[in-house]
Coordinates of C-alpha atoms in Angstrom, one line a residue:
M1281 CA 0.1 0.0 0.0
S1282 CA 1.1 3.6 -1.0
Q1283 CA 1.8 6.0 1.8
I1284 CA -1.1 8.3 0.0
E1285 CA -3.4 5.2 0.2
D1286 CA -2.5 4.6 4.0
R1287 CA -3.6 8.6 4.6
L1288 CA -6.6 7.9 2.9
G1289 CA -7.5 4.9 5.0
R1290 CA -6.7 6.7 8.3
A1291 CA -8.2 10.1 7.2
L1292 CA -11.8 7.7 6.5
D1293 CA -11.4 6.1 9.9
A1294 CA -10.6 9.3 12.0
A1295 CA -13.8 10.9 9.6
A1296 CA -16.2 8.2 10.7
E1297 CA -15.4 8.1 14.5
T1298 CA -17.0 11.8 14.2
V1299 CA -20.4 10.0 13.0
R1300 CA -22.7 9.3 15.8
P1301 CA -24.9 6.0 15.3
E1302 CA -28.2 7.9 16.0
D1303 CA -27.4 10.3 13.1
L1304 CA -27.4 7.4 11.0
R1305 CA -30.7 6.4 11.7
P1306 CA -33.4 6.5 9.0
L1307 CA -35.2 10.2 9.3
A1308 CA -38.6 10.2 9.8
A1309 CA -40.6 12.6 8.1
P1310 CA -39.8 16.2 9.0
E1311 CA -42.5 17.8 11.2
A1312 CA -43.9 21.5 10.2
G1313 CA -41.3 23.8 11.2
T1314 CA -38.4 21.7 11.6
S1315 CA -35.7 24.5 11.3
R1316 CA -32.9 24.3 8.4
R1317 CA -30.2 24.6 10.9
R1318 CA -31.5 21.4 12.6
A1319 CA -31.3 19.4 8.9
A1320 CA -27.8 20.9 8.6
R1321 CA -26.8 19.7 12.1
Q1322 CA -27.7 16.0 10.7
W1323 CA -26.1 16.1 7.7
A1324 CA -22.9 17.8 9.1
P1325 CA -21.2 14.5 10.0
V1326 CA -21.9 13.2 6.5
A1327 CA -20.7 16.4 4.7
A1328 CA -17.4 16.2 6.6
V1329 CA -16.9 12.7 5.8
L1330 CA -17.3 13.5 1.7
M1331 CA -15.3 16.4 2.2
V1332 CA -12.1 14.2 3.3
V1333 CA -12.6 11.9 0.9
M1334 CA -12.8 14.7 -1.8
V1335 CA -9.9 16.2 -0.6
V1336 CA -7.7 12.9 0.0
A1337 CA -8.6 11.5 -3.3
G1338 CA -7.6 14.8 -4.9
A1339 CA -4.2 14.4 -3.4
V1340 CA -4.2 10.7 -4.4
L1341 CA -5.0 11.9 -7.8
V1342 CA -2.6 14.6 -8.3
T1343 CA 0.3 12.3 -6.9
R1344 CA -0.7 9.5 -9.2
Q1345 CA -0.8 12.2 -11.8
N1346 CA 2.9 13.0 -10.4
D1347 CA 4.1 9.7 -10.6
Q1348 CA 3.8 10.1 -14.2
A1349 CA 6.8 12.9 -14.5
P1350 CA 6.2 14.9 -17.4
D1351 CA 8.5 14.3 -20.1
K1352 CA 12.0 16.5 -19.2
R1353 CA 14.0 14.8 -22.1
P1354 CA 15.7 17.4 -23.9
V1355 CA 14.8 17.9 -27.2
S1356 CA 14.9 20.6 -29.7
A1357 CA 14.0 21.1 -33.4
A1358 CA 17.3 18.6 -34.1
T1359 CA 16.0 15.8 -32.2
R1360 CA 15.4 12.5 -34.4
Y1361 CA 12.9 10.0 -34.4
L1362 CA 12.2 6.8 -36.1
L1363 CA 8.7 5.8 -37.5
A1364 CA 8.4 1.7 -36.8
L1365 CA 5.5 0.2 -38.6
P1366 CA 4.0 -3.5 -37.6
P1367 CA 6.0 -6.1 -39.0
A1368 CA 4.6 -7.2 -42.5
E1369 CA 3.3 -10.8 -41.5
G1370 CA 2.6 -12.4 -38.3
P1371 CA 0.6 -12.0 -35.1
D1372 CA 1.4 -8.2 -34.6
V1373 CA 1.0 -7.4 -38.3
H1374 CA -2.0 -5.1 -36.7
D1375 CA -0.1 -3.3 -34.3
R1376 CA 0.3 0.3 -34.2
A1377 CA 2.9 2.6 -35.8
R1378 CA 5.5 3.9 -33.1
I1379 CA 7.4 6.7 -32.6
V1380 CA 10.9 5.6 -31.5
D1381 CA 13.6 7.4 -29.9
P1382 CA 16.4 5.9 -31.5
H1383 CA 19.1 6.4 -28.9
S1384 CA 17.0 4.5 -25.9
G1385 CA 14.9 2.4 -28.6
R1386 CA 11.7 3.6 -26.4
S1387 CA 8.2 3.9 -27.8
L1388 CA 7.0 7.2 -27.1
Q1389 CA 3.7 7.4 -29.1
E1390 CA 1.5 4.9 -30.9
V1391 CA -0.4 6.2 -34.1
S1392 CA -3.6 4.0 -34.7
V1393 CA -5.6 3.3 -37.7
P1394 CA -7.8 5.3 -38.7
R1395 CA -11.7 4.0 -39.4
G1396 CA -11.8 1.8 -42.6
V1397 CA -8.2 0.7 -42.3
G1398 CA -6.6 -2.3 -41.3
R1399 CA -3.1 -2.1 -40.7
W1400 CA 0.0 0.3 -41.6
S1401 CA 1.8 -1.3 -44.6
G1402 CA 4.1 1.6 -45.7
A1403 CA 5.7 4.5 -44.6
A1404 CA 8.0 7.5 -46.0
G1405 CA 9.9 10.4 -43.9
T1406 CA 10.7 13.9 -44.9
A1407 CA 14.1 16.3 -44.1
D1408 CA 12.5 17.7 -41.0
N1409 CA 11.8 14.3 -39.1
R1410 CA 8.2 16.0 -38.3
T1411 CA 6.1 15.0 -41.2
F1412 CA 5.9 11.2 -42.4
F1413 CA 3.5 9.6 -44.7
L1414 CA 1.7 6.7 -44.1
L1415 CA 0.2 4.1 -46.2
G1416 CA -3.4 2.2 -44.7
S1417 CA -4.4 -1.1 -46.4
P1418 CA -6.9 -3.3 -45.7
G1419 CA -6.5 -6.2 -43.2
D1420 CA -5.9 -10.1 -44.0
G1421 CA -8.7 -10.9 -45.6
E1422 CA -10.4 -8.0 -46.0
D1423 CA -11.4 -6.0 -49.4
G1424 CA -10.8 -2.1 -49.8
P1425 CA -8.5 0.6 -51.3
D1426 CA -4.8 1.3 -50.2
R1427 CA -4.7 4.8 -48.5
L1428 CA -2.3 7.8 -48.0
Y1429 CA -2.0 9.9 -44.7
R1430 CA 0.3 12.5 -43.4
L1431 CA 1.5 12.2 -40.1
R1432 CA 3.1 15.2 -38.2
I1433 CA 4.2 15.5 -34.8
D1434 CA 6.0 17.6 -32.3
D1435 CA 9.4 18.1 -31.2
R1436 CA 8.6 15.4 -28.5
G1437 CA 7.6 12.6 -30.6
R1438 CA 4.1 13.3 -30.0
T1439 CA 1.0 13.3 -32.6
V1440 CA -0.2 16.6 -33.7
A1441 CA -2.1 15.6 -36.6
L1442 CA -2.5 12.7 -39.1
D1443 CA -4.6 13.7 -41.9
R1444 CA -5.9 11.8 -45.4
L1445 CA -4.2 13.4 -48.1
P1446 CA -6.2 14.5 -51.5
G1447 CA -5.7 12.6 -54.4
G1448 CA -8.1 9.4 -53.4
D1449 CA -8.1 5.8 -52.9
L1450 CA -5.0 4.4 -54.7
P1451 CA -5.8 3.0 -57.9
G1452 CA -4.8 -0.4 -57.2
M1453 CA -2.9 -2.7 -54.5
S1454 CA 0.3 -1.0 -53.2
V1455 CA 3.4 -3.2 -53.7
G1456 CA 7.1 -2.4 -52.8
R1457 CA 8.3 0.9 -51.0
L1458 CA 6.4 4.2 -50.3
T1459 CA 9.0 7.0 -50.8
A1460 CA 8.5 10.9 -50.1
S1461 CA 11.0 13.8 -51.1
A1462 CA 12.7 15.3 -48.3
D1463 CA 11.0 18.5 -48.5
G1464 CA 7.4 16.6 -48.4
G1465 CA 6.1 17.7 -51.6
T1466 CA 5.9 14.7 -53.5
L1467 CA 5.5 11.1 -53.2
A1468 CA 6.3 7.8 -55.2
F1469 CA 4.8 4.4 -55.2
T1470 CA 3.8 1.5 -57.0
V1471 CA 0.6 -0.5 -57.6
D1472 CA 0.2 -3.9 -58.7
A1473 CA -0.4 -4.3 -62.6
S1474 CA 0.2 -7.6 -63.1
K1475 CA -1.4 -9.7 -66.1
G1476 CA -1.1 -12.6 -64.5
P1477 CA 1.4 -15.2 -62.2
D1478 CA 4.0 -15.0 -65.6
R1479 CA 3.2 -11.7 -66.6
P1480 CA 4.3 -9.1 -63.8
G1481 CA 4.2 -5.5 -63.8
V1482 CA 3.6 -2.5 -61.8
A1483 CA 2.5 0.8 -62.5
L1484 CA 5.1 3.4 -61.1
T1485 CA 3.3 6.3 -59.7
V1486 CA 4.3 9.7 -58.7
Q1487 CA 2.0 12.2 -56.6
K1488 CA 1.9 15.5 -55.8
V1489 CA 0.9 15.9 -52.1
A1490 CA -0.7 19.1 -52.0
S1491 CA -2.9 18.7 -55.0
G1492 CA -3.3 14.7 -55.1
H1493 CA -2.3 14.9 -58.6
R1494 CA -0.8 11.7 -60.0
R1495 CA 1.3 10.6 -62.9
A1496 CA 1.6 6.7 -63.7
W1497 CA 3.8 4.8 -66.1
D1498 CA 3.0 0.9 -66.8
L1499 CA 6.3 -1.2 -66.4
T1500 CA 6.8 -5.0 -66.9
G1501 CA 8.6 -6.3 -64.2
Y1502 CA 9.4 -5.3 -61.0
A1503 CA 10.5 -1.3 -59.8
E1504 CA 12.0 -1.6 -56.4
Y1505 CA 13.9 0.6 -54.0
L1506 CA 12.1 3.9 -55.1
S1507 CA 13.9 7.2 -53.7
L1508 CA 13.0 10.5 -55.0
S1509 CA 15.0 14.1 -54.9
A1510 CA 15.3 16.5 -52.3
D1511 CA 12.6 18.7 -54.7
G1512 CA 10.8 15.8 -56.2
R1513 CA 12.2 16.1 -59.3
R1514 CA 14.3 12.9 -59.8
L1515 CA 13.2 9.5 -59.3
A1516 CA 15.4 6.6 -58.8
F1517 CA 14.7 3.1 -58.4
A1518 CA 15.8 -0.7 -59.9
W1519 CA 14.0 -2.4 -62.3
F1520 CA 14.3 -6.2 -62.2
S1521 CA 12.5 -8.4 -65.1
S1522 CA 12.4 -5.6 -67.6
P1523 CA 12.2 -6.1 -71.4
H1524 CA 15.1 -3.5 -71.5
G1525 CA 17.3 -4.6 -69.3
D1526 CA 17.8 -4.6 -65.6
G1527 CA 19.3 -2.2 -63.3
V1528 CA 19.7 1.1 -61.7
R1529 CA 17.6 4.4 -63.4
V1530 CA 17.6 7.3 -62.3
L1531 CA 15.1 9.4 -64.4
D1532 CA 13.7 13.4 -64.6
V1533 CA 10.0 12.9 -63.9
D1534 CA 8.9 16.1 -64.9
T1535 CA 10.3 15.4 -68.5
L1536 CA 9.8 11.4 -68.4
A1537 CA 8.2 10.1 -71.6
G1538 CA 4.9 8.0 -71.4
D1539 CA 6.7 4.7 -73.0
P1540 CA 9.5 3.2 -70.9
A1541 CA 10.8 2.0 -73.9
A1542 CA 12.1 5.3 -74.5
W1543 CA 13.8 5.6 -71.0
G1544 CA 17.3 4.0 -72.6
R1545 CA 19.5 1.5 -70.8
P1546 CA 19.7 1.5 -67.0
V1547 CA 22.6 4.0 -65.6
V1548 CA 24.0 0.8 -63.7
S1549 CA 23.6 -2.6 -64.9
V1550 CA 22.5 -5.3 -62.4
P1551 CA 24.2 -7.9 -62.0
G1552 CA 27.4 -5.8 -62.8
P1553 CA 29.9 -3.3 -60.4
L1554 CA 27.8 -3.1 -57.9
D1555 CA 27.1 -6.8 -56.8
E1556 CA 23.7 -7.4 -55.6
V1557 CA 21.7 -4.3 -54.9
R1558 CA 19.9 -4.4 -51.7
N1559 CA 18.8 -0.7 -51.4
L1560 CA 19.4 2.7 -52.7
W1561 CA 18.8 6.2 -52.3
L1562 CA 19.3 9.4 -54.2
R1563 CA 21.2 12.0 -52.5
A1564 CA 19.2 15.4 -51.9
D1565 CA 20.7 17.2 -55.3
G1566 CA 19.7 14.3 -57.3
R1567 CA 23.0 13.9 -58.6
S1568 CA 24.4 11.2 -56.7
L1569 CA 23.1 7.8 -55.7
L1570 CA 24.1 5.8 -52.6
V1571 CA 23.7 2.0 -53.2
E1572 CA 23.9 -1.1 -50.4
S1573 CA 25.5 -3.7 -52.5
A1574 CA 26.8 -7.0 -51.3
Q1575 CA 28.2 -10.3 -52.4
T1576 CA 28.9 -13.5 -50.0
S1577 CA 31.4 -12.3 -48.3
R1578 CA 31.5 -8.5 -48.1
A1579 CA 28.7 -5.8 -47.7
R1580 CA 29.0 -2.1 -49.2
L1581 CA 27.5 1.2 -49.1
V1582 CA 28.8 3.0 -52.2
E1583 CA 28.7 6.4 -54.1
V1584 CA 27.5 6.2 -57.7
A1585 CA 27.5 8.7 -60.4
P1586 CA 24.2 8.4 -62.2
A1587 CA 25.4 10.2 -65.7
T1588 CA 28.3 7.3 -65.8
G1589 CA 27.4 4.8 -63.7
A1590 CA 30.8 4.7 -61.9
V1591 CA 31.6 3.7 -58.3
T1592 CA 33.2 7.0 -57.1
G1593 CA 33.4 6.3 -53.1
T1594 CA 32.9 3.9 -50.3
V1595 CA 31.0 5.0 -47.5
L1596 CA 30.9 1.9 -45.4
E1597 CA 32.4 -1.7 -46.0
R1598 CA 32.2 -4.4 -43.8
T1599 CA 32.2 -8.3 -43.7
A1600 CA 28.2 -8.0 -43.1
F1601 CA 25.5 -5.3 -42.5
N1602 CA 22.1 -4.4 -43.2
V1603 CA 20.5 -0.9 -43.7
F1604 CA 17.1 -0.2 -42.0
C1605 CA 16.8 3.3 -43.4
R1606 CA 18.2 6.6 -44.1
S1607 CA 16.9 9.8 -42.9
A1608 CA 15.5 12.2 -45.4
D1609 CA 18.3 14.7 -45.1
G1610 CA 20.8 11.9 -46.5
R1611 CA 22.8 12.4 -43.1
Y1612 CA 21.9 9.7 -40.7
L1613 CA 21.7 5.5 -41.6
L1614 CA 20.2 3.3 -39.0
L1615 CA 21.9 0.3 -39.4
T1616 CA 23.0 -3.2 -37.9
T1617 CA 26.2 -5.3 -37.6
G1618 CA 25.9 -8.8 -36.2
T1619 CA 23.6 -8.3 -33.2
K1620 CA 24.5 -4.8 -32.5
M1621 CA 22.4 -1.3 -34.1
Q1622 CA 24.1 1.8 -34.8
W1623 CA 23.1 5.3 -35.5
L1624 CA 25.5 6.1 -38.0
D1625 CA 26.1 9.8 -38.8
T1626 CA 27.8 9.8 -42.3
R1627 CA 29.1 13.2 -42.4
G1628 CA 31.6 12.5 -39.5
G1629 CA 31.5 8.5 -39.4
R1630 CA 30.4 8.5 -35.4
A1631 CA 28.3 5.6 -34.8
V1632 CA 26.1 5.7 -31.7
P1633 CA 24.6 2.4 -30.5
V1634 CA 21.0 2.0 -30.1
R1635 CA 19.3 -0.2 -27.6
D1636 CA 16.3 -1.9 -29.5
T1637 CA 13.7 -2.9 -27.1
G1638 CA 11.5 -4.7 -29.5
N1639 CA 10.3 -1.7 -31.5
V1640 CA 12.7 -1.7 -34.4
T1641 CA 13.8 -5.3 -35.6
G1642 CA 11.4 -6.9 -37.5
R1643 CA 9.4 -4.1 -38.8
E1644 CA 9.8 -1.5 -41.4
V1645 CA 11.3 1.6 -39.9
V1646 CA 11.3 5.2 -41.7
C1647 CA 14.2 7.9 -39.9

């Protein structure tokens, strides 16, 4: 028993001792002329008990609230958070999305799905790390459209607003990555456009956030690892099972021809100098690529020049690692090496250990 609960018990006992038994007997109908003063005297002990209960209970409530101490973590506009989605499959697939502190691994806020949405299936971040985009999909075995939402949080990672984007439902089932430009003005995603199990295809789609206006290109095969430049004008992705050659492409969205056959060859062929491509991101200016590639004995994070396809630098090379996400400003990487998780600053090379409390592993994470 807590001290407050003990005080409450003693106060109730003391108040009860002031009540005389005769005061608690059933009252007879009042005679004419019974004074208000007498009635007040009869109810005074009961009122005293109620007053004590209210005061002490109020103290308990205040203490309970104080036990949940206000969040006094040092934060600023530079404080960064992760957005972790539920696992793609398994018993936790319908979990809420979580805002996670990357240093402690602690979940600060949970984001429920709106009415009509079964689960969160995709997400993308922006450079300010206060605006995220979420893709809502039907639950397993349910029919319904995929929908896009914008999530805004404050400097402490708390939800400010969750709003549905203009543009209406997605024109099909979303497949692959949802990506956003760093300025938060443009989204890119793919929806299923297969014509059968042996004829895979996707509709590569770019959407303006403010207006909901969309442009789409039908591709044979699979478009993966979508990434936009900071202003949303350039789009990079890896195109596999393509009739025009597998590899990484970097395209100008505003001038992109409607027929993919006119796009030419990829800037980097796969397989090729990049080994197995596992992920890629456009730099903010859209003039260089950051590519995660791997072989049996090594994993690399390399810089690639889209104009030539040449590897111009190595950011990271180890026996094995996995990049969970890259921040939209291009500076930070959340990665694992063996059993360790790290928050890597690519400018200075400083890696800060991340304590995973079960909020990150096995989930899609957005920086």
